[in-house]
mmCIF file of C-alpha atoms in Angstrom:
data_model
loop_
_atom_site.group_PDB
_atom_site.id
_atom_site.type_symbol
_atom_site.label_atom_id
_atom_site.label_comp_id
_atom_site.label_asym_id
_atom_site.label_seq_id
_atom_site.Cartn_x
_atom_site.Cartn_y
_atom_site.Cartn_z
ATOM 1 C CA UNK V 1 -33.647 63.095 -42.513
ATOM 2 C CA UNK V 2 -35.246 65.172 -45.146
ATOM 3 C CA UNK V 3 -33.311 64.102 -48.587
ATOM 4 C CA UNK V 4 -33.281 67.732 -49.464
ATOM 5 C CA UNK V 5 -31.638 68.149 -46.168
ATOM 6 C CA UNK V 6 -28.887 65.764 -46.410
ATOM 7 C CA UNK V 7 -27.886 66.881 -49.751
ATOM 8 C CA UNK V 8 -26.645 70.192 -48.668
ATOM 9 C CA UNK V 9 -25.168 68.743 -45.367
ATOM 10 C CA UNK V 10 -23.300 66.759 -47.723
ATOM 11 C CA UNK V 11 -22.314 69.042 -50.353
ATOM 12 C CA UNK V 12 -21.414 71.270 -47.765
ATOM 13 C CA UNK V 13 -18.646 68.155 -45.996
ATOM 14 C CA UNK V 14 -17.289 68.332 -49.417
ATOM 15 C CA UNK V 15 -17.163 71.897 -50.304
ATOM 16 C CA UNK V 16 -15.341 72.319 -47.215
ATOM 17 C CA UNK V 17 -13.005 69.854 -47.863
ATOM 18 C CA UNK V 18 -12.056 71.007 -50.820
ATOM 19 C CA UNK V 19 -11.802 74.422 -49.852
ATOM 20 C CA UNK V 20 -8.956 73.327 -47.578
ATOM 21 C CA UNK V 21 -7.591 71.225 -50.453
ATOM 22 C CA UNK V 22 -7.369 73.959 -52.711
ATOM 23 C CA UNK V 23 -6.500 76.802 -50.381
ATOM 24 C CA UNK V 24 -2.651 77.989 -50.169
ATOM 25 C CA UNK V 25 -4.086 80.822 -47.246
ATOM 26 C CA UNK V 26 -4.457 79.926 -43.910
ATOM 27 C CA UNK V 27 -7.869 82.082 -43.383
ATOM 28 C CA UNK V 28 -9.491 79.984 -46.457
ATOM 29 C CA UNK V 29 -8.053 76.764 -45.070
ATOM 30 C CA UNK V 30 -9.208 77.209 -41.593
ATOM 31 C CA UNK V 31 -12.371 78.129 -43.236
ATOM 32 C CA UNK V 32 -12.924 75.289 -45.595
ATOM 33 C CA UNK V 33 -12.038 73.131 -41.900
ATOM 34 C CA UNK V 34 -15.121 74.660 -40.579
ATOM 35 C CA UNK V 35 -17.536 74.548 -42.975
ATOM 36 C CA UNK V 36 -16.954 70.378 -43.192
ATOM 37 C CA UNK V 37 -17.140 70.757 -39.405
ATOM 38 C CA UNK V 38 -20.568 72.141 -39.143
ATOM 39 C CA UNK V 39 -21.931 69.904 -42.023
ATOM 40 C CA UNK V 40 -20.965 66.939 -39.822
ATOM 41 C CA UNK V 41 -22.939 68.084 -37.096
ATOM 42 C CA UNK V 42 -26.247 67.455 -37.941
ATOM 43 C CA UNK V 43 -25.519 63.905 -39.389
ATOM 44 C CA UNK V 44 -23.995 63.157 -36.335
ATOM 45 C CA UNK V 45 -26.997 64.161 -33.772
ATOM 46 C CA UNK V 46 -29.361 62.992 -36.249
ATOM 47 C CA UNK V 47 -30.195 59.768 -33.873
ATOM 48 C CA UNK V 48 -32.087 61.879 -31.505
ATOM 49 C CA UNK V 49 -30.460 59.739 -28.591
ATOM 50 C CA UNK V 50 -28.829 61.039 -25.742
ATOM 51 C CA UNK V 51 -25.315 59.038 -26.635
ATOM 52 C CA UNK V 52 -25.064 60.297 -30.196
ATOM 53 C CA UNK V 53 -26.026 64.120 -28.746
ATOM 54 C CA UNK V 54 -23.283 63.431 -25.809
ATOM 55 C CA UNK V 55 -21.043 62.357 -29.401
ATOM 56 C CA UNK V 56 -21.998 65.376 -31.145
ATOM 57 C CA UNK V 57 -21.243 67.375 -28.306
ATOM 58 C CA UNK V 58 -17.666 66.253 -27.430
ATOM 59 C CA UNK V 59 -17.056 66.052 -31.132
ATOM 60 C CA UNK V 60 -17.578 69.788 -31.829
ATOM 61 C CA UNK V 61 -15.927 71.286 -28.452
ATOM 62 C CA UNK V 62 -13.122 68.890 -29.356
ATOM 63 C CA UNK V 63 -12.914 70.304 -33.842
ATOM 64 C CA UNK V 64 -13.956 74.481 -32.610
ATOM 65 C CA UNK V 65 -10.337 74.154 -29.807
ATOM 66 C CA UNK V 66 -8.093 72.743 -32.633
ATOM 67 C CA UNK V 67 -9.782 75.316 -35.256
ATOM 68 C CA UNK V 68 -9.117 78.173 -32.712
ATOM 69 C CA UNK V 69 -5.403 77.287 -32.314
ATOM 70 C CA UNK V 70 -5.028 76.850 -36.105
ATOM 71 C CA UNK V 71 -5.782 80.450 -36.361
ATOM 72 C CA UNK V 72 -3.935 81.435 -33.079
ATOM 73 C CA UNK V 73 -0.841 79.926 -34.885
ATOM 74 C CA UNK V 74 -1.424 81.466 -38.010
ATOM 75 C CA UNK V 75 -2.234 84.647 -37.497
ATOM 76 C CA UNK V 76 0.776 84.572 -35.082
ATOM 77 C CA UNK V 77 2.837 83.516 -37.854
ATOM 78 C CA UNK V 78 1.434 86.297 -39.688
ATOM 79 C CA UNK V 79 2.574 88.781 -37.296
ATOM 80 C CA UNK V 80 5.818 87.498 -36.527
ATOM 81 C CA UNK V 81 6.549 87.120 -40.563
ATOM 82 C CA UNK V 82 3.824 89.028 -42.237
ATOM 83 C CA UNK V 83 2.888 85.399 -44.644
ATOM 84 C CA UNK V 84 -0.544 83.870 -44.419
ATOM 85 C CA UNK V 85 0.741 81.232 -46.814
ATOM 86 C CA UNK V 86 0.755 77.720 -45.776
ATOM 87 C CA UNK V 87 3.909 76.826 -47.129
ATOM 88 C CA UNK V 88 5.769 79.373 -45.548
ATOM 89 C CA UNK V 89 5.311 78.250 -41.799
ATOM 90 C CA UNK V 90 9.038 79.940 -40.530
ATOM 91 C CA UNK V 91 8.142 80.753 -36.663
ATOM 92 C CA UNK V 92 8.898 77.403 -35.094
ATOM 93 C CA UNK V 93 6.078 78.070 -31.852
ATOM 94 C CA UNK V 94 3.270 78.659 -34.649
ATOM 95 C CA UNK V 95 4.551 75.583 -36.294
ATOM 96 C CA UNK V 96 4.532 72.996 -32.927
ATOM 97 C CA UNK V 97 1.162 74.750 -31.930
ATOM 98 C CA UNK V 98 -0.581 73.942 -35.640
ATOM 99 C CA UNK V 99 1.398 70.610 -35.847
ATOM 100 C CA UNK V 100 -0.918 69.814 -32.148
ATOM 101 C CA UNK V 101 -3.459 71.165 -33.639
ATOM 102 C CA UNK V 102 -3.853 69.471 -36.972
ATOM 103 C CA UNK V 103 -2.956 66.453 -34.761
ATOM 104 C CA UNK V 104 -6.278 67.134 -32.553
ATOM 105 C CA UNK V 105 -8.708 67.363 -35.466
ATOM 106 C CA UNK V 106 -7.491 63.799 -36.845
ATOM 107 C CA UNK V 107 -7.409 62.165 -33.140
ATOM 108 C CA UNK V 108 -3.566 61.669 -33.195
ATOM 109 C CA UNK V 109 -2.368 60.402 -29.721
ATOM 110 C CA UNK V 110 -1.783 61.945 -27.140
ATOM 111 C CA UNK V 111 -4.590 63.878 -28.372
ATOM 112 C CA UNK V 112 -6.457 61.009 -29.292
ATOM 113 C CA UNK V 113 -9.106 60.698 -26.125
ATOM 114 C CA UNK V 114 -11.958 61.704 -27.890
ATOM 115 C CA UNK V 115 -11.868 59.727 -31.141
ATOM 116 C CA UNK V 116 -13.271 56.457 -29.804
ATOM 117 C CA UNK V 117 -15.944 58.012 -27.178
ATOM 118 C CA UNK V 118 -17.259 60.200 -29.916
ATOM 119 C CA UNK V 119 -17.449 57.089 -32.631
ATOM 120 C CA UNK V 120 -19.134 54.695 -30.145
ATOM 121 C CA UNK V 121 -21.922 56.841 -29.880
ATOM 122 C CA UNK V 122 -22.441 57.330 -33.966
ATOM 123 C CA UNK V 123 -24.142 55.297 -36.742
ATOM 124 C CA UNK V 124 -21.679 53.136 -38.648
ATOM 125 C CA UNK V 125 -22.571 55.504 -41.693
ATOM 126 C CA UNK V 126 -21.597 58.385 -39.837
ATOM 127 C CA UNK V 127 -18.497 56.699 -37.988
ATOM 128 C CA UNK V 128 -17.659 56.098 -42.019
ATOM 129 C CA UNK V 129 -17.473 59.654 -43.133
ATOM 130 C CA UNK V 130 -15.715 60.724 -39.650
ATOM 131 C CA UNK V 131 -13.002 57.807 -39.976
ATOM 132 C CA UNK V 132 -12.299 58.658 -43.450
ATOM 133 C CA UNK V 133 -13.449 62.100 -45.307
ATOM 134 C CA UNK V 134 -13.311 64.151 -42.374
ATOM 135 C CA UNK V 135 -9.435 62.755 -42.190
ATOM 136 C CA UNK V 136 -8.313 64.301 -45.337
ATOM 137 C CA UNK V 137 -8.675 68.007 -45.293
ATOM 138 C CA UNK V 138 -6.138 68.272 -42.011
ATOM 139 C CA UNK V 139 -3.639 65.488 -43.836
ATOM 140 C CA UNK V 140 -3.620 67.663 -46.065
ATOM 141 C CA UNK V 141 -2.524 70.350 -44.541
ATOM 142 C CA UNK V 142 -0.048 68.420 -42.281
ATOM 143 C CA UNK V 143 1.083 67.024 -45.843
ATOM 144 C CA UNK V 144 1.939 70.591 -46.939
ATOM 145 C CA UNK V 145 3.488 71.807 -43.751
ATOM 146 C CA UNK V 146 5.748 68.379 -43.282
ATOM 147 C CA UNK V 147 8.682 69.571 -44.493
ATOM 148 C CA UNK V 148 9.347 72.557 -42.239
ATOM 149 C CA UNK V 149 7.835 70.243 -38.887
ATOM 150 C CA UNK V 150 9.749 70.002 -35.505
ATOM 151 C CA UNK V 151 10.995 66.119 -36.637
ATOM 152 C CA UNK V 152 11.325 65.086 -32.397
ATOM 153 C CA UNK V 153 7.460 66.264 -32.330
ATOM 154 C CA UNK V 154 6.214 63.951 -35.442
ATOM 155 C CA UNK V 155 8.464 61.063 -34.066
ATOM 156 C CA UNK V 156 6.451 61.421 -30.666
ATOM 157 C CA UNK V 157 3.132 61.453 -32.033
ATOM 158 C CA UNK V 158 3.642 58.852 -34.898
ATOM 159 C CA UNK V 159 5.167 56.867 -31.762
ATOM 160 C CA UNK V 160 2.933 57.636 -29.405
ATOM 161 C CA UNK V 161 -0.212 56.630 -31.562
ATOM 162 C CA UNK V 162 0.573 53.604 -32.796
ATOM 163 C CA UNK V 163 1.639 52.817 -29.677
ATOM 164 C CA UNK V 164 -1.762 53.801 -28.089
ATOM 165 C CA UNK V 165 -3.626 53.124 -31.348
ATOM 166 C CA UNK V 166 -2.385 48.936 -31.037
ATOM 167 C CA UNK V 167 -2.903 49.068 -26.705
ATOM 168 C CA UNK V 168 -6.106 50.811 -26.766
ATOM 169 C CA UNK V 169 -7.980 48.219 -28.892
ATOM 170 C CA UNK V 170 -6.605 45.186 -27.224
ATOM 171 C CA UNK V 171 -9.517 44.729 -24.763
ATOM 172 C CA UNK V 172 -12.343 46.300 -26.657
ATOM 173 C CA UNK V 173 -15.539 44.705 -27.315
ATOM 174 C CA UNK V 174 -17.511 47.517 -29.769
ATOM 175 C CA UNK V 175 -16.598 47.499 -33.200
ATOM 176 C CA UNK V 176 -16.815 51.012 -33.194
ATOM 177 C CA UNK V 177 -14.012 51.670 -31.110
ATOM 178 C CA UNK V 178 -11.946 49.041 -32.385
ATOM 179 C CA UNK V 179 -12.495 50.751 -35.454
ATOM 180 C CA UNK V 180 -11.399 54.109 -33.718
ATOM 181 C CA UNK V 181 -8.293 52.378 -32.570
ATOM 182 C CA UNK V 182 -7.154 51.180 -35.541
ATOM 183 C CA UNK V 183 -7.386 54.567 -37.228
ATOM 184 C CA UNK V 184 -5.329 55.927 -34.528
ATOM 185 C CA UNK V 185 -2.274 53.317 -34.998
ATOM 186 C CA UNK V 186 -2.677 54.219 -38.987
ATOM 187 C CA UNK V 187 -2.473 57.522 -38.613
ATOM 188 C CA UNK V 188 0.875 57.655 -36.428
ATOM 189 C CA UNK V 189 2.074 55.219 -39.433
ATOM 190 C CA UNK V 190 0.981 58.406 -41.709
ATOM 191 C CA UNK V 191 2.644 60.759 -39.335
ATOM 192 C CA UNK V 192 5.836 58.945 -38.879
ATOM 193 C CA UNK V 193 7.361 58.731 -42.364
ATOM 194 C CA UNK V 194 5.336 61.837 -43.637
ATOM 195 C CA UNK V 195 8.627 64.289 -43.173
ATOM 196 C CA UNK V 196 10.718 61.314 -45.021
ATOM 197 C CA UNK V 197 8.560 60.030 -48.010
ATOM 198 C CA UNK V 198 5.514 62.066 -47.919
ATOM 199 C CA UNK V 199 4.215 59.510 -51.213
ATOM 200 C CA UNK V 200 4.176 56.865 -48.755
ATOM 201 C CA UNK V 201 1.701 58.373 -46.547
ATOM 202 C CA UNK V 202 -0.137 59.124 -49.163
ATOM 203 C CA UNK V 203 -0.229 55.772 -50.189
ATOM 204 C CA UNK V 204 -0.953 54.509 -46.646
ATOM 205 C CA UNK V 205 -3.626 56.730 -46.339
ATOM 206 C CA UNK V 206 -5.406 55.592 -49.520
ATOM 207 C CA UNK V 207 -5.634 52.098 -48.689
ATOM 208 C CA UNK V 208 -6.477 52.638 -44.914
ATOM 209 C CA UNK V 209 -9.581 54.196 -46.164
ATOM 210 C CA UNK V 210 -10.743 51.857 -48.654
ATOM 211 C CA UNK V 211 -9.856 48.793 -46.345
ATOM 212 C CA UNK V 212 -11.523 51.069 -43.114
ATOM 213 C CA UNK V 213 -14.542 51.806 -45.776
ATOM 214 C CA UNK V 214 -15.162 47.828 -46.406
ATOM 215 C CA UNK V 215 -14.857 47.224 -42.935
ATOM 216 C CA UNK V 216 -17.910 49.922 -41.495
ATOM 217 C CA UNK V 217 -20.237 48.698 -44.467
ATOM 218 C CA UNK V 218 -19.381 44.987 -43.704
ATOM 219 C CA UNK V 219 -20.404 46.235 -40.161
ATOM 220 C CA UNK V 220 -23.438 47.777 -40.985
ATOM 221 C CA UNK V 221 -24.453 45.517 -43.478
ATOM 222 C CA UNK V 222 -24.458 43.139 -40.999
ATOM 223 C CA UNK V 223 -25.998 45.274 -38.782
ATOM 224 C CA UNK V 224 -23.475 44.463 -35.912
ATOM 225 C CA UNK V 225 -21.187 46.673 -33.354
ATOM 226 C CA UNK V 226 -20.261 44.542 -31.038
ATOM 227 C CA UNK V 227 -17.826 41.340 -30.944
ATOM 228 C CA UNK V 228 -20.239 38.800 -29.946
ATOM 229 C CA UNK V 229 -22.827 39.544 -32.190
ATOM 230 C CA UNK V 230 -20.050 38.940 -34.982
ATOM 231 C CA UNK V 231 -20.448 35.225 -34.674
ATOM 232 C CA UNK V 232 -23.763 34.299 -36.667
ATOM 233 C CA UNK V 233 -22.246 36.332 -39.868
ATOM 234 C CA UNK V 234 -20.308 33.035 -41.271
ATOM 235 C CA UNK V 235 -23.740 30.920 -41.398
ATOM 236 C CA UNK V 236 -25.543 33.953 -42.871
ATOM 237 C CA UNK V 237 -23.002 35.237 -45.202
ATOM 238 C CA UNK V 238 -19.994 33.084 -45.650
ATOM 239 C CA UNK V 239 -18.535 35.074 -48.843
ATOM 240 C CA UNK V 240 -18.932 38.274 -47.201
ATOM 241 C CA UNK V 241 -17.536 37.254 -43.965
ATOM 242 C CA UNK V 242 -14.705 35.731 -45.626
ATOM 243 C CA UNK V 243 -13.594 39.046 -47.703
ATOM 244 C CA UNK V 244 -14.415 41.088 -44.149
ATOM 245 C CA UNK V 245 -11.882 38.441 -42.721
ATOM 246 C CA UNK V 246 -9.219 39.517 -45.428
ATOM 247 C CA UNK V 247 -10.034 43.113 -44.895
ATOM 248 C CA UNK V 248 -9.212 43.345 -41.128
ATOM 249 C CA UNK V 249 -5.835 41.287 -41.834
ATOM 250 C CA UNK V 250 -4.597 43.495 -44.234
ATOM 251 C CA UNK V 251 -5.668 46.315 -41.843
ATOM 252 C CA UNK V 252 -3.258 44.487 -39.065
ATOM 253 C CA UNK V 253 -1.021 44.649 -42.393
ATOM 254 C CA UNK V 254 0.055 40.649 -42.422
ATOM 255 C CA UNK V 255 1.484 39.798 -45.772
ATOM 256 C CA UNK V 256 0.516 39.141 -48.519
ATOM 257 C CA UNK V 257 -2.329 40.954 -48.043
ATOM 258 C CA UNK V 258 -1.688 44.755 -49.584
ATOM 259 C CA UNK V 259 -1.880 46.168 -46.118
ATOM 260 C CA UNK V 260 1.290 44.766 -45.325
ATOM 261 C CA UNK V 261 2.978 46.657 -48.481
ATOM 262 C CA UNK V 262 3.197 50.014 -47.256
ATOM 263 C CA UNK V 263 4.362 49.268 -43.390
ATOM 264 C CA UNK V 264 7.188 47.009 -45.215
ATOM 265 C CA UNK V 265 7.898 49.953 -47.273
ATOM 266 C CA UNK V 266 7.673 52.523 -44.006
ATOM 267 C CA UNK V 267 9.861 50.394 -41.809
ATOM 268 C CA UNK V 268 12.134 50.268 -44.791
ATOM 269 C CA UNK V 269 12.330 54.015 -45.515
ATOM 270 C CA UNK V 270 12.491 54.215 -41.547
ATOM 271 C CA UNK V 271 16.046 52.001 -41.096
ATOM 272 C CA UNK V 272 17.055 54.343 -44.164
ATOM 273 C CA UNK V 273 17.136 57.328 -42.320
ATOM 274 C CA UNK V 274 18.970 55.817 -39.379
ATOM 275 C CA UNK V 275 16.174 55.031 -37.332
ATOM 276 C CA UNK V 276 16.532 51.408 -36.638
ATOM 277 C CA UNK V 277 14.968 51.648 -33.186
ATOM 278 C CA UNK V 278 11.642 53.184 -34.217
ATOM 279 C CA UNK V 279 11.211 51.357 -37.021
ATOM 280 C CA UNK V 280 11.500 47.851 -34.211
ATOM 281 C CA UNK V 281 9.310 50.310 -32.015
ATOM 282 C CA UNK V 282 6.387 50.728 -34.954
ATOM 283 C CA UNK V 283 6.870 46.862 -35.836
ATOM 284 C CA UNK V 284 6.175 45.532 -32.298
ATOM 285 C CA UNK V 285 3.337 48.260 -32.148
ATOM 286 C CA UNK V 286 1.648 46.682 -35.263
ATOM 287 C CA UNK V 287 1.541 43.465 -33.658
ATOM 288 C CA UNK V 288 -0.272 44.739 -30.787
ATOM 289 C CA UNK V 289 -2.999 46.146 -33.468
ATOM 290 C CA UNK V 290 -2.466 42.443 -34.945
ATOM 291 C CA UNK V 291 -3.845 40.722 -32.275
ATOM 292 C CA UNK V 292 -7.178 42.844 -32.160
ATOM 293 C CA UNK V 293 -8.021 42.095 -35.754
ATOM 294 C CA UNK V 294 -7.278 38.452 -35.135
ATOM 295 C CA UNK V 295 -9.765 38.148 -32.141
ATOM 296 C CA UNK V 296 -12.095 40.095 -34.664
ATOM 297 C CA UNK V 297 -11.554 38.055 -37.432
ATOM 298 C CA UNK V 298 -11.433 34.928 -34.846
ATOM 299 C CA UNK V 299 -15.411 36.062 -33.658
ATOM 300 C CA UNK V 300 -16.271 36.122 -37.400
ATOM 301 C CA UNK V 301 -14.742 32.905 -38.748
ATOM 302 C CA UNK V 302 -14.046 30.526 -36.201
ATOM 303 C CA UNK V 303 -16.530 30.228 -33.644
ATOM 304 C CA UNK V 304 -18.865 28.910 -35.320
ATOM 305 C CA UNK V 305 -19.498 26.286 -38.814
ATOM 306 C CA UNK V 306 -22.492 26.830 -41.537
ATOM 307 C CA UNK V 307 -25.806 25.563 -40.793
ATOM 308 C CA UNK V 308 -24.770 24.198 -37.289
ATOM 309 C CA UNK V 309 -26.856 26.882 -35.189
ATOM 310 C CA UNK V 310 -30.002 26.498 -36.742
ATOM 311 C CA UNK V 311 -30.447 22.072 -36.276
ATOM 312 C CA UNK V 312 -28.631 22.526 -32.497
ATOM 313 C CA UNK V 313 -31.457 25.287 -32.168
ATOM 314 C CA UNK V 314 -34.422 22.814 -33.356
ATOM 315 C CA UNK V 315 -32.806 19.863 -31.245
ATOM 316 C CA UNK V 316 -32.979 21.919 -28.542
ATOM 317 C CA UNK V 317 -36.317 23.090 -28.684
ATOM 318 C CA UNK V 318 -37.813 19.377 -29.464
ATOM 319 C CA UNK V 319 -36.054 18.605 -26.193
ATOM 320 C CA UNK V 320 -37.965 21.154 -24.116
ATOM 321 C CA UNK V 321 -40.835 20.665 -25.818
ATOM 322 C CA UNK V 322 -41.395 17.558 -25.547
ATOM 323 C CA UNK V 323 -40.141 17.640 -21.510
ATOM 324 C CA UNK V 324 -42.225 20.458 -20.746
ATOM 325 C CA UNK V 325 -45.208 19.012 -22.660
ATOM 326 C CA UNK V 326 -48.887 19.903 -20.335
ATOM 327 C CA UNK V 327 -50.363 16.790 -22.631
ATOM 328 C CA UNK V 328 -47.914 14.770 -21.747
ATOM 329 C CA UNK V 329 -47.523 16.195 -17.983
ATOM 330 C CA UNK V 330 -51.137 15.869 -16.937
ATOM 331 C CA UNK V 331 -51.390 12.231 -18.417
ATOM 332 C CA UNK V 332 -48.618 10.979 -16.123
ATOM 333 C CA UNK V 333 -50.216 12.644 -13.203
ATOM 334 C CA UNK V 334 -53.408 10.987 -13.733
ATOM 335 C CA UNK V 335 -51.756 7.547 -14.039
ATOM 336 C CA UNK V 336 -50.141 8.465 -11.214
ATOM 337 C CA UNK V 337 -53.269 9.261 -9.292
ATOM 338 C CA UNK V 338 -55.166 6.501 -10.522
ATOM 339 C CA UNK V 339 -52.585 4.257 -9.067
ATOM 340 C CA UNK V 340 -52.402 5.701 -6.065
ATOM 341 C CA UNK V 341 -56.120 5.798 -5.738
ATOM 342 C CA UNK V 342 -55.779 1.990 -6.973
ATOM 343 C CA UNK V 343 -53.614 1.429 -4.000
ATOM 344 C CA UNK V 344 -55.890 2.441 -1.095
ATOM 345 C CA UNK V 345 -59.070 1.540 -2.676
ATOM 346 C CA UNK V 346 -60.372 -0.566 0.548
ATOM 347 C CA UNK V 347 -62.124 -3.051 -1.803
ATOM 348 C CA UNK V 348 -58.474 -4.232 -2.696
ATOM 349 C CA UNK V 349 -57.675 -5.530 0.157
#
């Protein structure tokens, strides 16, 4: 892509973004949503191949419904209150309608279907900037509409997609989607405690995307996005493949690693508010996204020891080579035929 090009796509991703950020009107915040929305799209179909354009495709059907129902439910609003401010959300059907539809743009389940199609078919660059920047103009909206949300709703979704978010990815094979998974479960973390402590979604959504960064440029770096193609990293690049290892366990949050600090803290500020049951409901979920990043981290570090591929790979070929040798091959069959000519040469008898 011309450099000239991508400059203004991305200035444009973050002068939308920070439109919404700094907008307390609904028309400038559904605005600054689709300016960041259209500077995507060109980065996304950039490939030229039929799977990213499919991507691209689903990806802006998917952004254009959940913009058109943000402005159903705010201009409803509007009508029914006369406010176009965000903060003053008081009509309870605008505020389910733009809770589903904030929870569309991010890919919260059970709205989730088309976060890991459209990520399998991007670049891990790409898959980067959708897993991360494009997350933060909605959270913050949701962030500044929490307080007046239908609580049963967020307790579904934040349920619902960690639930999803840790079943999803238990079978996957591409990174990609693994990747899409895991953002899912996160999120319905986010979602969950964001009407109770909306500082500790905050700070679960900070380290999700630094620890979600690391993980798409250890990816890419590699220049890997699938599971078996994982396994040759440790004997190329033990160091890195050793911090990628401690990444995706502090994504699964096991302690000590800082991704277990703020599920601890969640769960904690969950059996606070009387919620005993879906804080055990979130903590079984996380194990289910556990598992996933061990068979990840298990393809990385396990399979396979430093330097062992390369001498079992010039064994092997001395082997062949010198079985399959034509030198070696047409000597025996001309002993062979010498004896055998030998043998029924009459003057031997």
């Amino acid at each position: 892509m011309n450099p000239y090009v991508l400059a203004i796509l991305l200035s444009s991703l973050g002068i939308g973004t920070t439109l919404t950020f700094a907008s307390s009107h609904w028309l400038l915040a559904w605005m600054g949503l689709e300016i960041s929305t259209l500077a995507i799209i060109p980065l996304m179909a950039q490939q030229h191949h039929p799977r990213a354009i499919e991507a691209t495709t689903k990806y802006f059907l998917t952004q254009a419904t959940a913009a058109a129902m943000i402005l159903f439910a705010s201009t409803t609003n509007a009508w029914v209150t006369g406010e176009w401010n965000i903060q003053e959300m008081s009509n309870p059907t605008a505020l389910a309608l733009i809770t589903m539809a904030l929870a569309l743009k991010i890919g919260l389940a059970p709205v989730h279907y088309w976060l890991p199609e459209v990520l399998q078919g991007l670049d891990l660059t790409t898959g980067l900037i959708l897993s991360t920047w494009q997350k933060l103009a909605p959270f913050a909206l949701i962030y500044q509409i929490s307080p007046m949300m239908n609580p049963t709703l967020v307790v579904i979704l934040g349920l619902t997609s960690t639930i999803i978010g840790g079943w999803g990815g238990l079978n996957q094979t591409q990174l990609r989607k693994i990747l899409a998974y895991s953002s899912i479960a996160h999120l319905g973390w986010m979602m969950i405690i964001m009407q109770y402590s909306p500082n500790l979604a905050l700070l679960n959504l900070t380290l999700y995307i630094i620890m979600t960064a690391a993980a798409f440029l250890t990816f890419k770096n590699v220049a890997s996005t699938k599971l078996n193609t994982l396994t040759l990293t440790w004997s190329k690049t033990p160091m890195m493949t050793a911090m990628a290892m401690m990444t995706l366990l502090s994504l699964g949050g096991l302690p000590p690693l800082t991704g277990f600090m703020p599920k601890w803290l969640i769960l904690q500020e969950l059996t606070k508010q009387n919620l005993p049951l879906t804080a055990s409901i979130m903590a079984m979920a996380a194990l289910l996204s556990l598992f996933f990043y061990l068979r990840v981290c298990y393809a990385m570090t396990l399979t396979i020891s430093p330097n062992t591929n390369n001498n079992t790979f010039i064994m092997t070929t001395k082997i062949i080579t010198n079985h399959y040798n034509p030198i070696h091959h047409h000597h025996t069959s001309t002993n062979t035929t010498s004896r055998h000519t030998n043998n029924h040469n009459p003057n031997n008898m």
